[in-house]
Each structure stands twice: as C-alpha cells, then as structure tokens.
Short mmCIF file of C-alpha atoms and ligand atoms in Angstrom, two decimals:
data_model
loop_
_atom_site.label_atom_id
_atom_site.label_comp_id
_atom_site.label_asym_id
_atom_site.label_seq_id
_atom_site.Cartn_x
_atom_site.Cartn_y
_atom_site.Cartn_z
CA MET H 163 0.00 0.00 0.00
CA THR H 164 1.25 3.47 -0.77
CA VAL H 165 -0.18 6.89 -0.17
CA THR H 166 1.58 9.31 -2.47
CA ALA H 167 1.03 13.05 -2.46
CA VAL H 168 1.85 15.03 -5.59
CA ILE H 169 2.60 18.63 -4.75
CA GLY H 170 3.84 21.66 -6.67
CA SER H 171 7.12 22.98 -5.30
CA GLN H 172 6.79 26.51 -6.68
CA TRP H 173 3.86 28.90 -7.31
CA GLY H 174 1.51 26.45 -9.02
CA ASP H 175 1.29 25.24 -12.62
CA GLU H 176 4.38 23.06 -12.25
CA GLY H 177 2.76 20.31 -14.31
CA LYS H 178 0.94 18.42 -11.55
CA GLY H 179 -1.89 17.42 -13.89
CA LYS H 180 0.45 15.62 -16.25
CA ALA H 181 2.30 13.94 -13.37
CA VAL H 182 -0.92 12.71 -11.76
CA ASP H 183 -2.18 11.44 -15.11
CA PHE H 184 0.90 9.31 -15.74
CA LEU H 185 1.13 8.05 -12.15
CA ALA H 186 -2.56 7.13 -11.90
CA GLY H 187 -2.19 3.87 -13.83
CA SER H 188 -1.09 2.01 -10.70
CA MET H 189 -3.49 3.73 -8.29
CA ASP H 190 -6.76 2.56 -6.78
CA TYR H 191 -7.79 6.06 -5.70
CA VAL H 192 -6.89 9.51 -6.98
CA ALA H 193 -8.04 12.37 -4.82
CA ARG H 194 -8.25 16.14 -4.63
CA PHE H 195 -8.04 17.47 -1.08
CA ASN H 196 -7.60 21.26 -1.23
CA GLY H 197 -8.44 24.37 -3.23
CA GLY H 198 -11.20 24.54 -5.80
CA ASN H 199 -11.59 25.45 -9.44
CA ASN H 200 -8.86 28.05 -9.12
CA ALA H 201 -6.77 25.03 -10.12
CA GLY H 202 -6.23 24.32 -13.79
CA HIS H 203 -4.43 21.05 -14.45
CA THR H 204 -3.46 20.18 -18.01
CA VAL H 205 -3.66 16.57 -19.11
CA ILE H 206 -2.75 15.38 -22.60
CA ASN H 207 -3.32 11.69 -23.26
CA GLU H 208 -5.11 9.27 -25.60
CA TYR H 209 -8.48 10.92 -24.79
CA GLY H 210 -7.35 14.39 -25.87
CA THR H 211 -6.24 17.64 -24.24
CA PHE H 212 -7.94 18.71 -21.01
CA LYS H 213 -7.76 21.59 -18.55
CA ILE H 214 -9.19 20.03 -15.42
CA HIS H 215 -10.36 22.17 -12.51
CA LEU H 216 -12.08 19.90 -9.98
CA VAL H 217 -12.12 16.22 -10.93
CA PRO H 218 -8.82 14.52 -10.03
CA SER H 219 -6.50 14.44 -13.06
CA GLY H 220 -5.96 10.71 -12.55
CA ILE H 221 -9.56 9.88 -13.52
CA PHE H 222 -8.46 8.90 -17.05
CA ALA H 223 -6.97 5.67 -15.67
CA GLN H 224 -9.99 3.40 -15.86
CA ASN H 225 -9.00 1.33 -12.81
CA THR H 226 -9.08 4.31 -10.48
CA THR H 227 -11.80 5.84 -8.37
CA GLY H 228 -11.78 9.63 -8.11
CA LEU H 229 -12.41 11.34 -4.79
CA ILE H 230 -13.11 15.00 -4.09
CA GLY H 231 -12.49 15.47 -0.39
CA GLY H 232 -14.20 17.77 2.08
CA GLY H 233 -11.22 20.13 1.90
CA VAL H 234 -12.16 21.09 -1.65
CA VAL H 235 -14.54 23.98 -2.35
CA ILE H 236 -16.94 23.36 -5.20
CA ASP H 237 -18.46 25.59 -7.82
CA PRO H 238 -21.31 23.22 -8.78
CA GLN H 239 -21.68 24.41 -12.37
CA VAL H 240 -17.98 23.82 -13.02
CA LEU H 241 -18.22 20.29 -11.59
CA ILE H 242 -21.37 19.50 -13.61
CA ASP H 243 -19.68 20.73 -16.82
CA GLU H 244 -16.55 18.72 -16.08
CA ILE H 245 -18.48 15.52 -15.38
CA GLU H 246 -20.53 15.94 -18.56
CA MET H 247 -17.43 16.61 -20.61
CA LEU H 248 -15.61 13.55 -19.21
CA ASN H 249 -18.63 11.33 -19.81
CA LYS H 250 -19.00 12.62 -23.37
CA THR H 251 -15.34 12.02 -24.25
CA GLY H 252 -15.62 8.40 -23.16
CA VAL H 253 -13.60 8.73 -19.96
CA GLY H 254 -16.69 7.87 -17.93
CA VAL H 255 -16.90 8.93 -14.30
CA ASP H 256 -20.23 7.47 -13.18
CA ASP H 257 -19.90 5.09 -10.21
CA ARG H 258 -16.22 5.98 -9.83
CA LEU H 259 -16.25 9.62 -8.80
CA TRP H 260 -17.33 10.54 -5.27
CA VAL H 261 -17.70 13.97 -3.75
CA SER H 262 -17.65 14.54 -0.01
CA PRO H 263 -20.86 16.00 1.46
CA ARG H 264 -18.53 17.97 3.73
CA SER H 265 -17.22 20.04 0.83
CA HIS H 266 -18.25 23.68 0.86
CA LEU H 267 -20.04 25.35 -2.02
CA ILE H 268 -18.92 28.43 -3.84
CA MET H 269 -22.00 30.64 -3.92
CA PRO H 270 -22.63 33.53 -6.33
CA TYR H 271 -21.84 36.03 -3.57
CA HIS H 272 -18.39 34.52 -3.07
CA LYS H 273 -17.47 35.26 -6.66
CA ILE H 274 -18.93 38.78 -6.48
CA LEU H 275 -17.09 39.53 -3.24
CA ASP H 276 -13.82 38.14 -4.57
CA GLY H 277 -14.02 40.68 -7.39
CA LEU H 278 -15.16 43.56 -5.19
CA TYR H 279 -12.38 42.98 -2.63
CA GLU H 280 -9.79 42.85 -5.40
CA GLU H 281 -11.08 46.09 -6.95
CA ALA H 282 -11.05 47.81 -3.56
CA LYS H 283 -7.41 46.80 -3.02
CA GLY H 284 -6.34 47.95 -6.46
CA ALA H 285 -6.85 45.26 -9.01
CA GLY H 286 -4.26 46.72 -11.35
CA ALA H 287 -1.44 45.55 -9.14
CA THR H 288 0.27 42.63 -10.78
CA GLY H 289 2.95 42.59 -8.14
CA THR H 290 5.66 42.33 -10.75
CA THR H 291 8.54 43.00 -8.52
CA ARG H 292 12.10 43.45 -9.05
CA ARG H 293 15.12 44.15 -11.13
CA GLY H 294 14.63 46.18 -14.21
CA ILE H 295 11.39 48.04 -13.99
CA GLY H 296 11.70 50.35 -11.07
CA PRO H 297 10.11 50.42 -7.66
CA VAL H 298 6.96 48.66 -8.75
CA PHE H 299 7.00 46.42 -5.72
CA ALA H 300 6.88 49.18 -3.12
CA ASP H 301 4.32 51.21 -5.04
CA LYS H 302 1.92 48.61 -6.14
CA VAL H 303 2.13 45.63 -3.91
CA SER H 304 2.12 47.13 -0.44
CA ALA H 305 -1.64 46.93 -0.05
CA GLY H 306 -2.37 45.71 -3.54
CA ALA H 307 -4.65 43.04 -4.80
CA THR H 308 -3.58 39.42 -4.71
CA GLY H 309 -4.55 38.99 -8.33
CA THR H 310 -6.92 36.14 -7.53
CA THR H 311 -8.59 33.93 -10.10
CA ARG H 312 -11.90 35.55 -9.04
CA ARG H 313 -13.48 32.17 -8.56
CA GLY H 314 -14.66 33.09 -5.03
CA ILE H 315 -11.93 31.10 -3.31
CA GLY H 316 -10.92 33.56 -0.55
CA PRO H 317 -14.54 34.40 0.41
CA VAL H 318 -15.72 30.76 0.47
CA PHE H 319 -12.85 29.65 2.71
CA ALA H 320 -13.46 32.71 4.93
CA ASP H 321 -17.06 31.58 5.33
CA LYS H 322 -15.95 28.01 6.01
CA VAL H 323 -13.76 28.97 8.96
CA SER H 324 -16.18 31.59 10.28
CA TYR H 325 -19.08 29.09 10.38
CA ASN H 326 -20.95 30.73 7.53
CA GLY H 327 -20.42 28.08 4.90
CA ILE H 328 -22.96 26.01 2.97
CA ARG H 329 -22.16 22.34 2.41
CA TRP H 330 -23.75 19.58 0.32
CA THR H 331 -24.98 17.97 3.51
CA ASP H 332 -27.22 21.01 4.11
CA PHE H 333 -29.27 20.01 1.03
CA THR H 334 -30.57 16.85 2.69
CA SER H 335 -32.95 19.04 4.73
CA ASP H 336 -34.17 22.61 4.62
CA MET H 337 -30.94 23.65 6.34
CA PHE H 338 -29.77 24.90 2.93
CA GLU H 339 -32.72 27.31 2.68
CA GLN H 340 -32.28 28.48 6.26
CA ARG H 341 -28.58 29.09 5.89
CA LEU H 342 -28.93 30.74 2.49
CA GLN H 343 -31.46 33.23 3.85
CA VAL H 344 -29.11 34.32 6.62
CA GLN H 345 -26.15 34.51 4.27
CA LEU H 346 -27.99 36.58 1.71
CA GLN H 347 -29.04 39.03 4.39
CA LEU H 348 -25.41 39.44 5.40
CA LYS H 349 -23.81 39.31 1.99
CA ASN H 350 -26.26 41.57 0.18
CA LYS H 351 -25.48 44.35 2.66
CA ILE H 352 -21.78 44.11 1.88
CA ILE H 353 -22.36 43.79 -1.86
CA ILE H 354 -24.57 46.88 -1.93
CA ALA H 355 -22.14 48.86 0.23
CA LEU H 356 -19.37 48.06 -2.24
CA GLY H 357 -21.48 49.16 -5.20
CA GLY H 358 -22.71 45.75 -6.36
CA GLU H 359 -26.19 44.43 -7.02
CA ALA H 360 -28.13 42.41 -4.42
CA LEU H 361 -28.77 38.72 -5.11
CA LYS H 362 -32.31 37.35 -5.10
CA TYR H 363 -33.09 34.48 -2.72
CA GLU H 364 -35.49 32.57 -5.00
CA GLU H 365 -33.09 32.63 -7.93
CA VAL H 366 -30.09 31.41 -5.95
CA ARG H 367 -32.17 28.82 -4.13
CA ASN H 368 -33.62 27.32 -7.31
CA THR H 369 -30.31 27.28 -9.13
CA TYR H 370 -28.55 25.51 -6.25
CA ARG H 371 -31.38 23.03 -5.65
CA ASP H 372 -31.07 22.17 -9.34
CA TYR H 373 -27.31 21.70 -8.98
CA TYR H 374 -27.89 19.40 -6.04
CA SER H 375 -30.31 17.20 -7.93
CA LYS H 376 -27.76 16.83 -10.76
CA LEU H 377 -24.83 16.10 -8.47
CA LYS H 378 -26.62 13.97 -5.87
CA PRO H 379 -25.57 10.66 -7.48
CA TYR H 380 -21.93 11.60 -6.90
CA ILE H 381 -22.19 12.81 -3.30
CA LYS H 382 -21.21 10.26 -0.72
CA GLU H 383 -19.46 10.33 2.66
CA LEU H 384 -15.85 9.26 2.02
CA PHE H 385 -14.82 8.30 5.54
CA SER H 386 -15.49 4.53 5.38
CA LEU H 387 -14.34 4.27 1.79
CA VAL H 388 -10.99 5.91 2.61
CA GLN H 389 -10.52 4.03 5.90
CA ASP H 390 -11.41 0.66 4.34
CA GLY H 391 -9.06 1.43 1.45
CA LEU H 392 -6.17 2.22 3.78
CA LYS H 393 -6.80 -0.94 5.81
CA ALA H 394 -7.04 -3.06 2.67
CA GLY H 395 -3.68 -1.75 1.45
CA LYS H 396 -4.97 0.18 -1.55
CA ASN H 397 -2.85 2.74 -3.40
CA PHE H 398 -3.85 6.37 -3.04
CA LEU H 399 -2.62 9.32 -5.10
CA LEU H 400 -3.29 12.70 -3.56
CA GLU H 401 -3.34 15.57 -6.04
CA GLN H 402 -2.57 18.93 -4.54
CA ALA H 403 -3.89 22.07 -6.17
CA MET H 404 -1.82 25.24 -6.35
CA GLY H 405 1.79 25.24 -5.22
CA THR H 406 3.77 25.34 -1.97
CA PHE H 407 4.34 29.10 -2.14
CA LEU H 408 0.64 29.83 -2.52
CA ASP H 409 0.04 28.09 0.81
CA THR H 410 -1.81 30.36 3.26
CA ASP H 411 0.80 29.89 5.99
CA TRP H 412 4.05 29.21 4.14
CA GLY H 413 3.49 31.10 0.91
CA THR H 414 4.20 34.74 0.15
CA TYR H 415 1.26 36.02 2.24
CA PRO H 416 -0.92 37.94 1.35
CA PHE H 417 -0.15 36.87 -2.22
CA VAL H 418 -1.32 33.34 -1.60
CA THR H 419 -4.43 31.24 -1.95
CA ALA H 420 -6.94 30.50 0.80
CA SER H 421 -6.16 26.85 1.43
CA THR H 422 -3.28 24.82 2.76
CA THR H 423 -1.26 23.45 -0.12
CA ILE H 424 1.23 21.22 1.68
CA PRO H 425 0.58 17.46 2.03
CA SER H 426 -0.68 17.81 5.60
CA ALA H 427 -3.81 19.36 4.06
CA ALA H 428 -4.72 15.90 2.76
CA SER H 429 -5.06 14.72 6.30
CA ALA H 430 -7.91 17.11 7.08
CA GLY H 431 -9.13 17.50 3.51
CA LEU H 432 -9.58 13.79 2.83
CA GLY H 433 -9.36 12.10 6.22
CA ILE H 434 -5.98 10.36 5.87
CA PRO H 435 -3.82 10.10 9.00
CA PRO H 436 -0.47 11.87 8.34
CA ARG H 437 1.60 8.75 9.03
CA TYR H 438 0.13 7.05 5.97
CA ILE H 439 1.57 9.63 3.60
CA THR H 440 4.95 8.09 2.95
CA ASN H 441 5.70 9.32 -0.58
CA VAL H 442 5.69 12.96 -1.53
CA ILE H 443 6.46 13.85 -5.13
CA GLY H 444 7.50 17.45 -5.64
CA VAL H 445 6.63 18.57 -9.14
CA THR H 446 9.15 21.22 -10.17
CA LYS H 447 9.22 23.23 -13.37
CA ALA H 448 12.71 23.60 -14.84
CA TYR H 449 12.22 27.36 -14.54
CA THR H 450 9.64 29.37 -12.55
CA THR H 451 6.23 30.82 -13.34
CA ARG H 452 3.68 32.70 -11.30
CA VAL H 453 0.20 34.07 -12.07
CA GLY H 454 -1.17 37.06 -10.20
CA GLY H 455 0.52 39.34 -7.68
CA GLY H 456 3.35 38.88 -5.21
CA PRO H 457 7.08 38.42 -5.30
CA LEU H 458 8.83 36.28 -7.87
CA PRO H 459 12.48 36.76 -6.92
CA THR H 460 14.03 35.43 -10.14
CA GLU H 461 11.54 37.23 -12.40
CA ILE H 462 12.61 38.03 -15.96
CA ASN H 463 11.17 41.41 -16.90
CA ASP H 464 12.66 41.81 -20.36
CA THR H 465 9.62 40.94 -22.44
CA ASP H 466 11.64 41.11 -25.66
CA SER H 467 14.23 38.57 -24.53
CA GLU H 468 14.49 35.12 -26.06
CA VAL H 469 14.13 33.47 -22.68
CA TYR H 470 10.97 35.43 -21.76
CA LYS H 471 9.36 34.24 -24.97
CA LYS H 472 10.50 30.68 -24.43
CA PHE H 473 9.19 30.51 -20.87
CA GLY H 474 5.88 32.24 -21.63
CA GLU H 475 2.64 30.41 -20.81
CA VAL H 476 -1.04 31.19 -20.67
CA ALA H 477 -2.86 30.31 -17.42
CA ALA H 478 -5.10 27.23 -17.67
CA THR H 479 -7.88 28.74 -15.54
CA THR H 480 -7.99 32.46 -16.27
CA GLY H 481 -6.16 32.80 -19.59
CA ARG H 482 -3.82 35.37 -18.02
CA VAL H 483 -0.18 35.48 -19.09
CA ARG H 484 2.05 33.76 -16.54
CA ARG H 485 5.01 35.72 -15.19
CA VAL H 486 8.31 33.91 -15.71
CA GLY H 487 11.67 33.59 -13.99
CA TRP H 488 14.77 31.44 -13.74
CA LEU H 489 14.74 28.35 -11.56
CA ASP H 490 14.98 29.31 -7.89
CA LEU H 491 16.55 26.47 -5.94
CA GLU H 492 16.02 28.09 -2.54
CA ILE H 493 12.31 27.88 -3.29
CA VAL H 494 12.47 24.21 -4.33
CA ARG H 495 14.73 23.35 -1.37
CA THR H 496 12.25 24.98 1.01
CA ALA H 497 9.39 22.99 -0.52
CA VAL H 498 11.40 19.77 -0.14
CA ASP H 499 12.07 20.56 3.53
CA LEU H 500 8.56 21.73 4.34
CA SER H 501 6.67 18.86 2.74
CA GLY H 502 9.20 16.08 3.19
CA VAL H 503 9.49 15.60 -0.55
CA THR H 504 10.87 12.14 -1.27
CA GLU H 505 11.20 12.45 -5.07
CA LEU H 506 11.17 15.24 -7.59
CA CYS H 507 9.40 15.24 -10.93
CA LEU H 508 11.16 17.82 -13.08
CA THR H 509 8.93 19.23 -15.83
CA LYS H 510 9.49 21.22 -19.01
CA LEU H 511 13.20 20.44 -19.34
CA ASP H 512 12.57 20.51 -23.11
CA THR H 513 11.64 24.20 -22.88
CA LEU H 514 15.22 25.10 -21.95
CA SER H 515 16.64 23.61 -25.18
CA GLY H 516 18.32 26.19 -27.39
CA LEU H 517 19.57 28.52 -24.66
CA GLU H 518 23.32 29.27 -24.69
CA GLU H 519 23.35 29.91 -20.99
CA ILE H 520 20.89 29.14 -18.18
CA GLN H 521 20.78 31.02 -14.91
CA VAL H 522 19.81 29.39 -11.64
CA CYS H 523 19.32 30.99 -8.25
CA MET H 524 21.27 28.84 -5.78
CA GLY H 525 20.40 30.73 -2.58
CA TYR H 526 19.53 33.99 -0.83
CA LYS H 527 21.64 36.50 1.09
CA LEU H 528 20.64 39.45 3.24
CA ASN H 529 23.30 41.98 4.28
CA GLY H 530 25.95 39.54 3.13
CA ASN H 531 24.67 36.60 5.21
CA ASN H 532 23.06 33.45 3.86
CA ILE H 533 19.37 33.31 4.68
CA ARG H 534 16.49 30.97 3.94
CA TYR H 535 13.25 31.86 2.19
CA ALA H 536 11.41 31.58 5.51
CA ASP H 537 13.58 34.24 7.16
CA VAL H 538 11.82 37.07 5.35
CA ASP H 539 8.21 37.83 4.48
CA ALA H 540 6.77 38.56 1.04
CA TYR H 541 7.85 42.18 1.21
CA GLY H 542 11.28 41.35 2.61
CA LEU H 543 11.95 39.07 -0.36
CA ASP H 544 12.43 42.21 -2.43
CA LYS H 545 15.52 43.13 -0.41
CA VAL H 546 17.16 39.75 -0.70
CA GLU H 547 20.29 39.35 -2.87
CA LEU H 548 20.11 36.31 -5.10
CA THR H 549 23.16 34.15 -5.67
CA TYR H 550 23.05 33.14 -9.32
CA LYS H 551 24.96 30.40 -11.04
CA LYS H 552 25.32 30.44 -14.83
CA VAL H 553 25.39 27.04 -16.46
CA LYS H 554 25.83 25.98 -20.07
CA GLY H 555 22.69 25.13 -21.98
CA TRP H 556 22.15 22.59 -24.78
CA GLN H 557 21.00 23.07 -28.33
CA GLN H 558 19.44 19.68 -29.13
CA ASP H 559 15.71 19.07 -29.22
CA ILE H 560 15.14 16.57 -26.40
CA THR H 561 11.41 15.97 -26.86
CA GLN H 562 11.97 12.44 -28.24
CA VAL H 563 14.46 11.40 -25.56
CA ARG H 564 13.15 8.69 -23.19
CA THR H 565 16.21 7.73 -21.13
CA PHE H 566 18.41 9.85 -18.91
CA GLU H 567 21.53 8.53 -20.64
CA GLU H 568 20.44 9.94 -24.01
CA LEU H 569 20.16 13.51 -22.70
CA PRO H 570 22.93 15.98 -23.65
CA GLN H 571 25.60 16.15 -20.94
CA THR H 572 24.71 19.74 -19.99
CA ALA H 573 21.06 18.74 -19.51
CA LYS H 574 22.15 15.83 -17.30
CA ASP H 575 24.30 18.26 -15.30
CA TYR H 576 21.31 20.57 -14.87
CA VAL H 577 19.23 17.71 -13.45
CA THR H 578 22.03 16.56 -11.13
CA MET H 579 22.58 20.10 -9.87
CA ILE H 580 18.87 20.36 -9.01
CA GLU H 581 18.69 17.15 -7.04
CA GLU H 582 21.90 17.83 -5.15
CA SER H 583 20.93 21.36 -4.31
CA ALA H 584 17.26 20.72 -3.51
CA GLY H 585 17.89 17.59 -1.46
CA ALA H 586 15.70 15.04 -3.25
CA PRO H 587 16.32 12.77 -6.25
CA VAL H 588 14.80 13.59 -9.64
CA LYS H 589 12.87 10.44 -10.57
CA TRP H 590 10.90 11.76 -13.57
CA ILE H 591 11.83 14.31 -16.22
CA GLY H 592 9.24 15.89 -18.50
CA VAL H 593 10.34 16.52 -22.07
CA GLY H 594 6.96 17.47 -23.53
CA PRO H 595 3.36 18.03 -22.41
CA GLN H 596 2.03 14.61 -23.47
CA ARG H 597 1.79 11.75 -20.98
CA GLU H 598 4.44 9.69 -22.77
CA ALA H 599 6.96 12.54 -23.02
CA THR H 600 8.48 11.50 -19.73
CA ILE H 601 11.85 10.07 -18.73
CA ARG H 602 11.75 7.70 -15.75
CA ARG H 603 14.95 7.23 -13.78
P1 GDP Y 1253 -0.57 22.22 -13.10
O1 GDP Y 1253 -1.54 23.27 -12.66
O2 GDP Y 1253 0.53 22.01 -12.13
O3 GDP Y 1253 -1.24 20.94 -13.48
O4 GDP Y 1253 0.12 22.79 -14.42
P2 GDP Y 1253 -0.61 23.50 -15.66
O5 GDP Y 1253 -1.28 22.47 -16.46
O6 GDP Y 1253 -1.41 24.67 -15.22
O7 GDP Y 1253 0.65 24.11 -16.41
C1 GDP Y 1253 1.70 23.29 -16.85
C2 GDP Y 1253 1.88 23.50 -18.35
O8 GDP Y 1253 3.05 22.85 -18.76
C3 GDP Y 1253 0.76 22.89 -19.17
O9 GDP Y 1253 0.58 23.63 -20.34
C4 GDP Y 1253 1.31 21.49 -19.50
O10 GDP Y 1253 0.75 20.94 -20.67
C5 GDP Y 1253 2.76 21.80 -19.70
N1 GDP Y 1253 3.71 20.73 -19.40
C6 GDP Y 1253 3.74 19.90 -18.33
N2 GDP Y 1253 4.86 19.14 -18.36
C7 GDP Y 1253 5.55 19.52 -19.46
C8 GDP Y 1253 6.81 19.15 -20.03
O11 GDP Y 1253 7.55 18.31 -19.49
N3 GDP Y 1253 7.19 19.78 -21.19
C9 GDP Y 1253 6.41 20.74 -21.79
N4 GDP Y 1253 6.87 21.31 -22.90
N5 GDP Y 1253 5.24 21.11 -21.27
C10 GDP Y 1253 4.81 20.53 -20.12
P1 IMO Y 1254 -2.85 25.10 -10.11
O1 IMO Y 1254 -3.48 24.01 -9.28
C1 IMO Y 1254 -1.24 29.13 -10.26
C2 IMO Y 1254 -3.00 32.09 -7.58
C3 IMO Y 1254 -3.78 33.22 -8.23
C4 IMO Y 1254 -3.52 34.33 -7.23
C5 IMO Y 1254 -3.54 33.58 -5.90
C6 IMO Y 1254 -4.88 33.66 -5.16
O2 IMO Y 1254 -3.31 25.11 -11.52
O3 IMO Y 1254 -1.38 25.09 -9.95
P2 IMO Y 1254 -7.24 32.50 -5.59
O4 IMO Y 1254 -8.15 32.56 -6.77
O5 IMO Y 1254 -6.77 31.15 -5.24
O6 IMO Y 1254 -7.78 33.26 -4.42
O7 IMO Y 1254 -5.94 33.35 -6.06
O8 IMO Y 1254 -3.24 32.24 -6.19
N1 IMO Y 1254 -3.45 30.73 -7.96
C7 IMO Y 1254 -2.78 29.93 -8.79
N2 IMO Y 1254 -1.68 30.16 -9.52
N3 IMO Y 1254 -1.83 27.92 -10.31
C8 IMO Y 1254 -2.92 27.67 -9.56
O9 IMO Y 1254 -3.45 26.43 -9.47
C9 IMO Y 1254 -3.47 28.70 -8.78
N4 IMO Y 1254 -4.53 28.80 -7.96
C10 IMO Y 1254 -4.50 30.05 -7.45
O10 IMO Y 1254 -3.26 33.52 -9.50
O11 IMO Y 1254 -2.24 34.85 -7.40
MG1 MG Y 1255 -2.42 25.02 -13.37
#
C-alpha cells in the first residue's frame, strides 16, 4: 500500500496534472483534497487535451476511483460541466467519482465579493517586482490586490472557517434554505455597500437546488471508503492544487491562496492520518512561473528577450499570461524541507533547449549573510540578494528522448545540480506536455 502526495514545489502550474495522469495507472484512488476550481491542471493523453479544474486528473486511468475530499470547495456548475465533458469524451466517471458532502459550495456572492475585494485593493497591481522596472513592488504591492482567479476562493474559505459556509450535507434538509437566507441578508449588505447588485433568494435557491439534484448521485461520505481502502492496502494518489508558495501559511502572504497546499492538508481534507503519507512527489518546473501578484524573486522582466518568450505560458484557468523567472533552488529546497518531498518530478526540461546559458538561483543572502526563504516575508523578499549560477545550456531538441543517458551532458548536469541542491532525487523528467513525453529514472 502506498499513499503518495503530488505537490507543486513553486507557485503552481508546475505540471501536476500531467504527473498525476501518468502516475494514476497504478493507483486505486486519486483524490483532490484542497483548493477549488482556481486550479487548472493540463492533461494530454489518448483521450485528448484537457484543462481540469475539480475532478482529479488521474480519472483517465480506468482502474481508479476519483475522490473530491471535504477540503475542496466546489463551484457546482464547473463540476457538472466537467463531469458531462468527461462522460462525453468516453472517460466515464459514473460510479467511480465521489464527492464529499462535507465540501463547501462556492455561492454567487463569493465570486462577487472576490471581485469587489480585489477592486477595492487595487486590481491593477500585478505585483511584478524586481530588477529592471523600477520600484513597482513598493508602489503597487504594499496593499495591492492578490490577483486572484476571481473564482470566489478567498470568500468561500473565509465563510468556512467563520461558520458561515454552505455544504452539500445542508441540502438533505431545509438547512440549505435556512442558511442561504441568513447569508444573503449578510452578503447583500456588503455587496450593496461596495457598489454591487443584491442577489435574489429565489433565484439562488432554485439554481442551487437544481445543482444538487444533478450532483446527488456523486455525493457520498468518504470516511469509510478511505478508511477501508487504507486498511485493505490500496494505493492512493493525492493531487494537490496550487503550489507550496501559494500556501496560506508558508506562501508569500498575502499573495497566496486560501487553502493549505502542503501534504498535511490531505489529512484534514480527505481524512488520511499523516503517518500514511509516505511518498511525496515534488513537481518542479525547470524554470519558474507565477500568475497574479506577489514576489517572484528570479523574475525576468525583459519581455523582448528570447528566454521570456520561451518561458511564456497562458494560465489554464484564467487565460492570463504567466510571469516567468529562472529556476529558484532556494524555493524548491524549502518545498522539499517543508513537505518532506521524497522524489522530484522535473517538468518542461525541453523548454530550456536552445539557450546558450541558463541562470539558476542557488540561494539567498541578506546583508551579506546566507538566509532561507522563511527568514523574510513577502515584502522582505524584495531586499534579498540572489546568488546566481550560470550554467551551459544545450541546443538539441530533447522531446523524443526517453532515457536519462540519451540527454545531452549539460542537460544531465542541470538535473544533477537540481537534485543535489534541492535535497531530493529527480525520478521523472518531463520533455513534452504529453503523458508519454516522460523520462523515468
Ligand atoms: P498544473 O496546474 O501544475 O497541473 O500545471 P498547468 O497544467 O497549469 O501548467 C503546466 C503546463 O506545462 C501545461 O501547459 C502542460 O501541458 C505543460 N507541461 C507539463 N509538463 C511539461 C513538459 O515536461 N514539457 C512541456 N513542454 N510542457 C509541459
Ligand atoms: P494550479 O493548481 C497558479 C493564484 C492566483 C492568485 C492567488 C490567489 O493550476 O497550480 P485564488 O483565486 O486562489 O484566491 O488566487 O493564487 N493561484 C494559482 N496560480 N496555479 C494555480 O493552481 C493557482 N490557484 C490560485 O493567480 O495569485
Ligand atoms: Mg495550473
């Protein structure tokens, strides 16, 4: 029996979806345990190309059962669309996808408030920080917006922990109606005060009752299923959403997301005792990207540069352009330490092909002394001096390479440098977005 957590070791979008898809073949259960549809996980396999937001990315493996734990917040329309799409494409999720009745629902007011809060804080702030384009950090980020996905994530988690949430279990009685009435009284006052339009009880009620009737066949308490599975020695794959540095506690607060993104979240969010989680795979992009505000220490600001164009990506959830930077090994090392990463899955090595020289941040200094990421806060990161190492690149296209030995020597050196510096072995190397474009070591 193994319980393996797959986590992103940077600011999200490391390639977790692809990793979970190729690992799911040997799993009995694949589970989401945190976040919501702020996640966008890309999967490319024999069924096609998918951007998955809520259903575990391992669902394509026909032997697996998908679980959405109580730690996940659910926008019902997004889940309904995803289920329909997966059923239509022949993946088939009926009788093998279960949603916890403990999961909280994203309500229309959560999405409205997410937007209104962002506007109030100054939605223009991208938080692009350092080196090259002036004192943007101090001016824009100090009280600036987080640059959320506007999916209602912050407000729904705020309601969850302040006892104002609505869960699937509330639909089994008129508790849903009772709770909705109270919430609308509260939320409409705030919405109106911030210049928005009040929501109508009947409309919201009917829409959500309709969602419940569509999703009811998938809602089931997961406790016994998970406990029986653990006792029977089944294999579990736990798919984290977002990345380590978007974690509410350990990320670059307040430029973070509203849920815990380290493996311990699976304990509460799915009901797995921590001691069962023995494998933690840290998915690490060969460079760094970030969407939204907040510090990105190794950020590349020269939008005309070859490397900026090479690294460029469009966000899977919001369609925003992802900010890019060189690989930051202090960040990866911190993720390895924090989450007890046992193996690394290095993604997008192919994207580095063609660069003469690659830069890597090996560590941080403050006033001439070595420091760790955790020694400063999000604002303090702007004052940190980065120790860069320049390494030789490789010119060959490596997208067809399937063994470590076949990689150019400089690519092998890059991989070795990462594992030595981060403190965990690189077991998988991504050389393309498709499932099979993976080197196993
Ligand atoms: P996730 O949120 O961690 O699942 O990552 P995303 O799907 O949001 O972003 C990762 C992007 O990198 C997607 O466009 C993937 O298709 C792509 N990708 C993942 N692994 C590789 C790889 O090894 N090589 C290349 N070229 N693309 C990859
Ligand atoms: P996956 O699972 C990258 C970022 C947002 C914003 C901050 C808060 O695909 O890696 P939120 O909507 O969560 O309140 O936004 O977190 N963010 C992500 N960035 N990948 C994600 O998920 C993200 N989920 C949230 O851009 O900066
Ligand atoms: Mg993503």
